[in-house]
Short mmCIF file of C-alpha atoms in Angstrom, two decimals:
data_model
loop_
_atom_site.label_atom_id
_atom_site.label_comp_id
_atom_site.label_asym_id
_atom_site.label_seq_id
_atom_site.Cartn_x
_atom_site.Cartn_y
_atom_site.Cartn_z
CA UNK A 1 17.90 -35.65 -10.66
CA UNK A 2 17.04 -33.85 -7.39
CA UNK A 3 12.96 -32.34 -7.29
CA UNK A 4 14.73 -28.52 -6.83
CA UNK A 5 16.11 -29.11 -10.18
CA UNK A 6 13.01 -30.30 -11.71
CA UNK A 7 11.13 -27.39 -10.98
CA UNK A 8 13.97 -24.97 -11.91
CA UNK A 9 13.65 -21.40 -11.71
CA UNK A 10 10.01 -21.11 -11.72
CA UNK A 11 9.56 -21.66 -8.02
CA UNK A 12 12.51 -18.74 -7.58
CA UNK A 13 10.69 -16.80 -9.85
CA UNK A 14 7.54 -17.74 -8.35
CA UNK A 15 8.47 -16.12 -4.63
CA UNK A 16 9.87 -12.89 -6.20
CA UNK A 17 7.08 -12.21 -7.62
CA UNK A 18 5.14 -12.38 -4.30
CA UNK A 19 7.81 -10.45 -2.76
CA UNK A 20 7.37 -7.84 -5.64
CA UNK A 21 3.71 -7.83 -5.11
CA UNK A 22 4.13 -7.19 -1.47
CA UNK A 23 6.22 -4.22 -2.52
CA UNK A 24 3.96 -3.26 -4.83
CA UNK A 25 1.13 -2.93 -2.33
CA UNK A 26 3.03 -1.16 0.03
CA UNK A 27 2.90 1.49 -2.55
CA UNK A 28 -0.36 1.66 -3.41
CA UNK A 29 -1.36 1.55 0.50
CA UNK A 30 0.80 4.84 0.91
CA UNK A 31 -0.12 7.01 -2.06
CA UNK A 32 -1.53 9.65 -0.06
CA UNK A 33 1.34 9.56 2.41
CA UNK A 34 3.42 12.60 2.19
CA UNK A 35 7.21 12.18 1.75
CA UNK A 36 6.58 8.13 0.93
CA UNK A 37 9.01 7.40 -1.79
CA UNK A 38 7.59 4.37 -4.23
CA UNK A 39 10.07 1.28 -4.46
CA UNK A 40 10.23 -1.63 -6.65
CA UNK A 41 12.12 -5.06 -7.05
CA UNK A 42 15.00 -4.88 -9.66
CA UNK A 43 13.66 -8.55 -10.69
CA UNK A 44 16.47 -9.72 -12.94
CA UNK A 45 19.53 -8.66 -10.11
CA UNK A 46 17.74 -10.47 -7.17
CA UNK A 47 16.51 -13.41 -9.39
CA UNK A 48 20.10 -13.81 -10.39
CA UNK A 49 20.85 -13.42 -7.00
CA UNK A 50 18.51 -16.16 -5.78
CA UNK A 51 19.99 -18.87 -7.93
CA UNK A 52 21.98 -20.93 -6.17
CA UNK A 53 25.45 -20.66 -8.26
CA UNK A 54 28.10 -23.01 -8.07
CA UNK A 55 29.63 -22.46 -5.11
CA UNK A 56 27.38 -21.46 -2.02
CA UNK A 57 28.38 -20.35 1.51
CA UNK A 58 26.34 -21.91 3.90
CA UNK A 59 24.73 -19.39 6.44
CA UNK A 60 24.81 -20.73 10.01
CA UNK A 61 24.18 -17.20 11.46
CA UNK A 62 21.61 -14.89 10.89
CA UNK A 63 23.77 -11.63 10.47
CA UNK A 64 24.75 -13.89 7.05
CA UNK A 65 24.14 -12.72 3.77
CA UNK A 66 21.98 -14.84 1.81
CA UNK A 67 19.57 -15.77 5.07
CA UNK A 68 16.87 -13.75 4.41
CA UNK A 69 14.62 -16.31 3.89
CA UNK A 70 13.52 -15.56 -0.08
CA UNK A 71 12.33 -12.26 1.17
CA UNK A 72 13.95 -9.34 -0.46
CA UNK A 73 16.15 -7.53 1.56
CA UNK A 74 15.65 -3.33 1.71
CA UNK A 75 18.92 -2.95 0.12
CA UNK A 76 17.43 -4.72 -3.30
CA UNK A 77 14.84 -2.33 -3.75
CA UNK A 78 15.06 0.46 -6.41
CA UNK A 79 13.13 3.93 -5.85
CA UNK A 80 11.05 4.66 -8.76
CA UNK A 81 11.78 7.65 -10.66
CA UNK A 82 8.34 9.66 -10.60
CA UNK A 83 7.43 11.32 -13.47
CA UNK A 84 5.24 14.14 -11.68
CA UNK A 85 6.43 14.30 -8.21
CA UNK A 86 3.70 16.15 -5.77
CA UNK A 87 4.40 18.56 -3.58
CA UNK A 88 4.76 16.52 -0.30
CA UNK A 89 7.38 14.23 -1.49
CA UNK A 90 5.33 11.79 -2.35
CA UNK A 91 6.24 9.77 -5.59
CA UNK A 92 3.69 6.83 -6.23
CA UNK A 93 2.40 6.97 -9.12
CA UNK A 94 -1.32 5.34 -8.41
CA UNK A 95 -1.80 4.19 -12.06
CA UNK A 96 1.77 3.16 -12.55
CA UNK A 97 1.45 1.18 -9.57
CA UNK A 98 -1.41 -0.47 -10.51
CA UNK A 99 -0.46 -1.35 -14.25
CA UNK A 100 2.96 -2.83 -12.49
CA UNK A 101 0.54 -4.88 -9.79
CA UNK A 102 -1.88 -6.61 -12.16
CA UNK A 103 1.59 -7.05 -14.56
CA UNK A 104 2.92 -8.82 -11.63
CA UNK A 105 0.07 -10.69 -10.58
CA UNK A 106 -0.14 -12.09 -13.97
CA UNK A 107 3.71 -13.29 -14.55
CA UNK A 108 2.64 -14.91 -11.14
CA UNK A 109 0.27 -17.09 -12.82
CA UNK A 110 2.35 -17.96 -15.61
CA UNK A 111 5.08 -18.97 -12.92
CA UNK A 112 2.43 -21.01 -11.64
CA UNK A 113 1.35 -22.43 -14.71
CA UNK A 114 4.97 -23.46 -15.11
CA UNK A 115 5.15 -25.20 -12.21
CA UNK A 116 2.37 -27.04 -12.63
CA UNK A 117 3.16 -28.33 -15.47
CA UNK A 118 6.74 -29.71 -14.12
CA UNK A 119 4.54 -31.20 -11.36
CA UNK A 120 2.40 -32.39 -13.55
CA UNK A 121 5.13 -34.43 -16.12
CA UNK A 122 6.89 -35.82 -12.69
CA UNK A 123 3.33 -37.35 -11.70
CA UNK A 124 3.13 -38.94 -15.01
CA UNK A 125 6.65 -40.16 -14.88
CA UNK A 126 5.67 -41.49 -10.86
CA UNK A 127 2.43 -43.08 -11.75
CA UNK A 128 3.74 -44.35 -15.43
CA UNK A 129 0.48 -44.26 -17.07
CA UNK B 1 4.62 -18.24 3.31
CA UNK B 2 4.44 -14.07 2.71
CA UNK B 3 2.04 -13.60 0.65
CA UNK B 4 -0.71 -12.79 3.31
CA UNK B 5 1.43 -9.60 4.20
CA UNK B 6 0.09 -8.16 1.22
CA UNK B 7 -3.80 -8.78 2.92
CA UNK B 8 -2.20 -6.91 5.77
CA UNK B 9 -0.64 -3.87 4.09
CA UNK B 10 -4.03 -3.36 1.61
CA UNK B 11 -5.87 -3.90 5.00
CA UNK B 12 -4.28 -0.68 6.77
CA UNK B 13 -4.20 1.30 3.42
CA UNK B 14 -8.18 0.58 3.52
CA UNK B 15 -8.64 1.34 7.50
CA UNK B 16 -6.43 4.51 6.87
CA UNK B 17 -8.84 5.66 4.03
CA UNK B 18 -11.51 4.65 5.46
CA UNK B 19 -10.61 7.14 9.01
CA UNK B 20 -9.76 9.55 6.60
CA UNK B 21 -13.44 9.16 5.16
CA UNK B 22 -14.88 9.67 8.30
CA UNK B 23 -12.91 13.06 8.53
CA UNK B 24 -14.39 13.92 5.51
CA UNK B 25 -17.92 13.16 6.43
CA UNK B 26 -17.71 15.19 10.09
CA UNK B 27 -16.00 18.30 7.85
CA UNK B 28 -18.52 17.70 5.85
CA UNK B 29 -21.34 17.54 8.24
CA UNK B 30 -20.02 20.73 10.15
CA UNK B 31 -19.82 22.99 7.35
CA UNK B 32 -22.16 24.93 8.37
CA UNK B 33 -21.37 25.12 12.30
CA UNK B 34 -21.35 28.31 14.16
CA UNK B 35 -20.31 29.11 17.98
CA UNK B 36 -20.04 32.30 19.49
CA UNK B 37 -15.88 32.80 20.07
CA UNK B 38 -12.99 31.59 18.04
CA UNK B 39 -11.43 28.70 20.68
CA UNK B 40 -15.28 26.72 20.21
CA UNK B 41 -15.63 27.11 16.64
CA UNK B 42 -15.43 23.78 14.65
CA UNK B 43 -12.13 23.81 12.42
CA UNK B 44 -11.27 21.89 9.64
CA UNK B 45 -10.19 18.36 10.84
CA UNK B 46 -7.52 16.13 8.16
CA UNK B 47 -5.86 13.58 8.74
CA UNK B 48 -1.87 12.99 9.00
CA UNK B 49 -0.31 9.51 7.18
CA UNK B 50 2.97 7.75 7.71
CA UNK B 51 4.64 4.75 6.44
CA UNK B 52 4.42 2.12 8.98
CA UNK B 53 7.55 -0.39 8.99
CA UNK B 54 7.58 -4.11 10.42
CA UNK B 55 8.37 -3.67 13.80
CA UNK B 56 9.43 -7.72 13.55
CA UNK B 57 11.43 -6.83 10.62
CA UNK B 58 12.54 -3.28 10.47
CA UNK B 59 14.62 -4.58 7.54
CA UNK B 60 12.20 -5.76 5.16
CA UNK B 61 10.68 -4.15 2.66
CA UNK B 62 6.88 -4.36 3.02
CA UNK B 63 5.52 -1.18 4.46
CA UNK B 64 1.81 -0.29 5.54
CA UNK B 65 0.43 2.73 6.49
CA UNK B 66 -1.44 4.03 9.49
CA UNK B 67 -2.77 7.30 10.70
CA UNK B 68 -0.47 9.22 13.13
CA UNK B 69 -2.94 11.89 13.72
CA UNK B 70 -5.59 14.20 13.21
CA UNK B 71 -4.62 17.94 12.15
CA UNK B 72 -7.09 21.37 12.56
CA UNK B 73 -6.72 23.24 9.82
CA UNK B 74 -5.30 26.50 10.95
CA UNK B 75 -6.85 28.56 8.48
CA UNK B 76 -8.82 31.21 9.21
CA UNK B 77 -12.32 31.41 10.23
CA UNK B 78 -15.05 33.62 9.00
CA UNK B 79 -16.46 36.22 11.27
CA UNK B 80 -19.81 37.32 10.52
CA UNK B 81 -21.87 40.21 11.79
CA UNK B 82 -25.02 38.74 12.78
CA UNK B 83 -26.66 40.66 15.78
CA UNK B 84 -30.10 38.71 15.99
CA UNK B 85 -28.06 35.33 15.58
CA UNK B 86 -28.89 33.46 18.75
CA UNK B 87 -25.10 32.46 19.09
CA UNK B 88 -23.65 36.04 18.89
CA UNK B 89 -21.49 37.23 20.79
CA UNK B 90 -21.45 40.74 22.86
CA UNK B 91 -19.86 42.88 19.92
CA UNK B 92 -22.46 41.18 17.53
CA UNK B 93 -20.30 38.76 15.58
CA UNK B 94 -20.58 34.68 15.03
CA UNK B 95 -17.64 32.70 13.77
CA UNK B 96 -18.67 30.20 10.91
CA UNK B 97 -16.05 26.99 10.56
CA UNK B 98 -12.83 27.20 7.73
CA UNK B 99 -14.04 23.84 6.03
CA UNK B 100 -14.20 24.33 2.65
CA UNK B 101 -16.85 22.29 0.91
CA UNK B 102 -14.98 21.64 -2.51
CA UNK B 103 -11.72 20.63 -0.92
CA UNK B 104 -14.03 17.98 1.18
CA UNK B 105 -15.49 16.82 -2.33
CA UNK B 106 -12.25 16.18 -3.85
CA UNK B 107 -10.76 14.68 -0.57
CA UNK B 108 -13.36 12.43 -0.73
CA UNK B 109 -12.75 11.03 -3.95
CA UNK B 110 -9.75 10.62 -3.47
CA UNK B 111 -10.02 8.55 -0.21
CA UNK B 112 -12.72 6.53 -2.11
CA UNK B 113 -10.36 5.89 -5.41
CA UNK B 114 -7.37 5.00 -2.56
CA UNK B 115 -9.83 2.46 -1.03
CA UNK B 116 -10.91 0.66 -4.02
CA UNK B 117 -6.89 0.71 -5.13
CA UNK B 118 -6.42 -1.17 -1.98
CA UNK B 119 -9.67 -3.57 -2.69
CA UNK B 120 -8.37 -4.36 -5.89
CA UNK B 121 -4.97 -5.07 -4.61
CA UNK B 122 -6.53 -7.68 -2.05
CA UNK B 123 -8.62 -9.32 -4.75
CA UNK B 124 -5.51 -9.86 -6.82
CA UNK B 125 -3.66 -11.34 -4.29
CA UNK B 126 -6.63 -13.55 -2.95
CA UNK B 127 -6.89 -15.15 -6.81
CA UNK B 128 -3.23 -15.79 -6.64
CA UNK B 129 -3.66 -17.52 -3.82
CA UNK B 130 -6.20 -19.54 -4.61
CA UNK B 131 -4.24 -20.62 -7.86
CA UNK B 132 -1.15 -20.97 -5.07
CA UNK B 133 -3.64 -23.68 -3.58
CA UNK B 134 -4.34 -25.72 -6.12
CA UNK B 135 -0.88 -25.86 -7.47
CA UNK B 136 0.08 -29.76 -8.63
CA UNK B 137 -4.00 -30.75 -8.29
#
């Protein structure tokens, strides 16, 4: 049993959500810039998308897809569909935003609270006591 | 490790709110400002956002903001007869500034609400840090 497998998809899940947070930031830091259009991380594509499936190309090169190093690329992102959009193009929606932030920030402690336990269950296996 | 981008976005949403309070404070503060021709009068000052991309990573997603500039507002000023006024010019009139005290109110609020969005933001992501930290303790 390798240690990626023992902590399984929690430490994928686990660096999407930071990415998502980032995101999510980015849209609450611009919701009084005109034109700004609010984006967000379509988690269960790119989560799929981050587990390593059977067969994986290796990339040697950085023009190759799959280097992005856990960051989500740009072309991941969904815009949001804004329920009120203002007259300067702007579409973040500050309390939607916010709901979605503390959301994520508190699947990112369960993901953490995941891990921890695997961690936890290998050190007990390691030290045998 | 990304997380401390977040920290850096928040951080220019709150030093972008924070200019734009200043604005706020010197409309605010020459409300009441009067000169003697239309060029010197004090106008309206606000500011002008944009989306600021990674310059290391123009593909990424993460985006701050920043302020790109400051704007006068072109709207017009008041012209007031005023003969005795000290600033008056030769036909008589002084020129009083376009801000407009209520929009300053509500622009304030809103650059206050924006900053404390941002605060909050940064306190969330410092407790998932910390929690980060003492993963496997």
């Amino acid at each position: 049993m390798k240690l990626d497998d023992a902590l399984g998809i929690h430490e994928h899940a686990l660096r999407l959500r930071a990415a998502r947070g980032e995101v999510l930031a980015a849209n609450l830091a611009n919701a009084d810039t005109p034109g700004f259009k609010a984006r967000d991380v379509d988690f269960a594509a790119v989560l799929r998308r981050e587990l390593p499936g059977p067969v994986r190309l290796a990339a040697t090169q950085p023009g190759h897809l799959g280097n992005d190093n856990g960051l989500v690329p740009a072309s991941q992102l969904r815009y949001r569909n804004p329920e009120q959009p203002s007259v300067d193009g702007n579409t973040v929606d500050v309390v939607r935003e916010q709901v979605a932030f503390s959301q994520n920030a508190m699947q990112y402690q369960a993901s953490l609270r995941f891990l921890d336990g695997r961690i936890r269950s290998l050190l007990t296996a390691i030290k045998g006591d | 490790m990304s997380s401390f981008k977040v920290f850096d976005i928040a951080g220019s949403g709150m030093s972008a709110q924070n200019l734009r309070m200043n604005l706020v404070a010197s409309n605010l503060a020459n409300v009441d400002s009067v000169s003697s021709s239309t060029e010197a009068t004090y106008r309206s000052r606000q500011p002008v956002f944009q989306a600021v991309l990674d310059q290391h990573n123009p593909q990424g997603t993460a985006t701050g903001v920043r302020m790109t500039g400051v704007l006068e507002s072109p709207a017009p000023l008041t012209r007031e007869y005023a003969p005795h006024h000290p600033m008056a010019d030769g036909e008589g009139y002084i020129y009083r500034s376009n801000v407009s005290p209520v929009e300053e109110m509500a622009n304030m609020i809103s650059a206050s609400r924006s900053y404390q969005n941002n605060v909050e933001v940064i306190n969330s992501a410092r407790q998932m840090l910390a929690a980060l930290i003492n993963l496997g303790r």
